[in-house]
PDB file of C-alpha atoms in Angstrom:
ATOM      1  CA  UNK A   1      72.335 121.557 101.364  1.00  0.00           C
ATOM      2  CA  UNK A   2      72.212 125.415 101.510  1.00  0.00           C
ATOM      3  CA  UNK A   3      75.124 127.576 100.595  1.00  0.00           C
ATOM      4  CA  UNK A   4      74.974 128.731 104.694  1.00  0.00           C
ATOM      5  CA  UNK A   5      74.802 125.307 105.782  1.00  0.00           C
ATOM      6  CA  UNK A   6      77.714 124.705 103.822  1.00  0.00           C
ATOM      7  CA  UNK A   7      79.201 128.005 104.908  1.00  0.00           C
ATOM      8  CA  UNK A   8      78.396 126.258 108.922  1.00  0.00           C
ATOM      9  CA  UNK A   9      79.865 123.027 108.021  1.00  0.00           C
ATOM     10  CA  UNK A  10      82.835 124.868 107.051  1.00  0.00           C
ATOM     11  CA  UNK A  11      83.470 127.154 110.246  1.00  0.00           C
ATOM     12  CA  UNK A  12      82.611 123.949 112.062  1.00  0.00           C
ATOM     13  CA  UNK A  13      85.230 121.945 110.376  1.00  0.00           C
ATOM     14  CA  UNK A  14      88.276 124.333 109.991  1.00  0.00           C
ATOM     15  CA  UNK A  15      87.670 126.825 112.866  1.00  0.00           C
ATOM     16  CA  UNK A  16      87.339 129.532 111.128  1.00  0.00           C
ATOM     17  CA  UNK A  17      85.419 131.341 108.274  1.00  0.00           C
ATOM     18  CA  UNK A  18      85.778 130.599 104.853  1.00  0.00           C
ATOM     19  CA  UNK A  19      88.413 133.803 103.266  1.00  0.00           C
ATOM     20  CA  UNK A  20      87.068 133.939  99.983  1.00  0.00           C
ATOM     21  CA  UNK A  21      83.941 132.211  97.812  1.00  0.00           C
ATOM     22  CA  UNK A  22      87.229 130.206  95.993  1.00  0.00           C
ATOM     23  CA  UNK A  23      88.120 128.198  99.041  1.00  0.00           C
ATOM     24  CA  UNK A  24      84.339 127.520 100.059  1.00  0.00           C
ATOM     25  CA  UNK A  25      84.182 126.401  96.743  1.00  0.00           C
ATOM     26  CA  UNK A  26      87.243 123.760  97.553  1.00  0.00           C
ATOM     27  CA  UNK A  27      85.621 122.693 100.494  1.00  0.00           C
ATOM     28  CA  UNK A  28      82.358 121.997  98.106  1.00  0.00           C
ATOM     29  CA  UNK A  29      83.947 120.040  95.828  1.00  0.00           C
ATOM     30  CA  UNK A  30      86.307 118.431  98.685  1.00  0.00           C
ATOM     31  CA  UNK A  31      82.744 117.102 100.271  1.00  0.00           C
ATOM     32  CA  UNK A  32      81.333 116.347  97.209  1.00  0.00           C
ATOM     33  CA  UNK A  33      84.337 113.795  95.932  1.00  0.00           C
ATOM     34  CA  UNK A  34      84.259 112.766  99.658  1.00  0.00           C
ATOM     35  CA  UNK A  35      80.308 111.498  99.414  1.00  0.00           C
ATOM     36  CA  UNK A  36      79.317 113.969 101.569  1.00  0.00           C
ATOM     37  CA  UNK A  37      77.392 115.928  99.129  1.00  0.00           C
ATOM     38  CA  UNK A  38      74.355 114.117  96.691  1.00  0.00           C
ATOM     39  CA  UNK A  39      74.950 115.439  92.943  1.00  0.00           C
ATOM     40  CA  UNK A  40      72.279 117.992  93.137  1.00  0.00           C
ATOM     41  CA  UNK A  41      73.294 119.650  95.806  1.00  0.00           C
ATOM     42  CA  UNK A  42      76.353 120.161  94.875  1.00  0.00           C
ATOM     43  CA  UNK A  43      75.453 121.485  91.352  1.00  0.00           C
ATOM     44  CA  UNK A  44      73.626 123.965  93.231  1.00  0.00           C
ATOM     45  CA  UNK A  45      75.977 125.189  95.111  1.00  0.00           C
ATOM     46  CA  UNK A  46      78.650 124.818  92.185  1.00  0.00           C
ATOM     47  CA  UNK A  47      76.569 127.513  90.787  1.00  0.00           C
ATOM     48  CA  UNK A  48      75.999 129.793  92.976  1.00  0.00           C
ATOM     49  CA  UNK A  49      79.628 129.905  94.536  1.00  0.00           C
ATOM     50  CA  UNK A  50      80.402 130.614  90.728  1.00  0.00           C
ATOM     51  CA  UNK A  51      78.120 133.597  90.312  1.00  0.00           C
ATOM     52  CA  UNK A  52      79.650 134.312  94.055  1.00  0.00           C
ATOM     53  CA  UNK A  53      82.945 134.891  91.650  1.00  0.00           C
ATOM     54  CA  UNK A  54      84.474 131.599  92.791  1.00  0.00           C
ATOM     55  CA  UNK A  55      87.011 129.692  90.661  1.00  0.00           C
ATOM     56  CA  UNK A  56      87.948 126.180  91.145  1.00  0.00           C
ATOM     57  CA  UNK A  57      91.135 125.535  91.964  1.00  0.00           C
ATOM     58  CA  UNK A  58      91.361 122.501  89.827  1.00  0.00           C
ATOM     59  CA  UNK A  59      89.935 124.572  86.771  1.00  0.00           C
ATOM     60  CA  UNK A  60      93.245 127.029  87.285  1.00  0.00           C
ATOM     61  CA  UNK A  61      95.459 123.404  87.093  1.00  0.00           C
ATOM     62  CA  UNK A  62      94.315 122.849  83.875  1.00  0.00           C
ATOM     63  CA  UNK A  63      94.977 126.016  82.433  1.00  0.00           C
ATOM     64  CA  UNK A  64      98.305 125.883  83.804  1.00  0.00           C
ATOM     65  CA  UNK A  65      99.206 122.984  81.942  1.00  0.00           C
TER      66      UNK A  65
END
């Protein structure tokens, strides 16, 4: 999957466009833990979300703890 098919999938899904690279990022890793994304893919897109600027939500969990 492309980052603007993922982008797509998102509108699609929520009804509106993603607000920030952090909450497409969500929605990556949301659809990968789901099954909806093969590993590769989602490494892919992992990265370039994160040179986007994204942060993971989860990765801010653990460094609130």
């Amino acid at each position: 999957m492309r980052l603007n098919e993922l982008e797509a999938a998102f509108k699609e899904r929520k009804e509106h466009s993603p607000r920030s690279a952090d909450e497409l990022l969500d929605y990556c890793q949301h659809q990968y833990m789901s099954g909806n994304l093969e590993v590769n893919s989602y490494r892919q897109l992992f990265q370039k979300l994160t040179e986007k600027g994204a942060h993971s939500s989860h990765e801010q969990e653990l460094e609130e703890v």
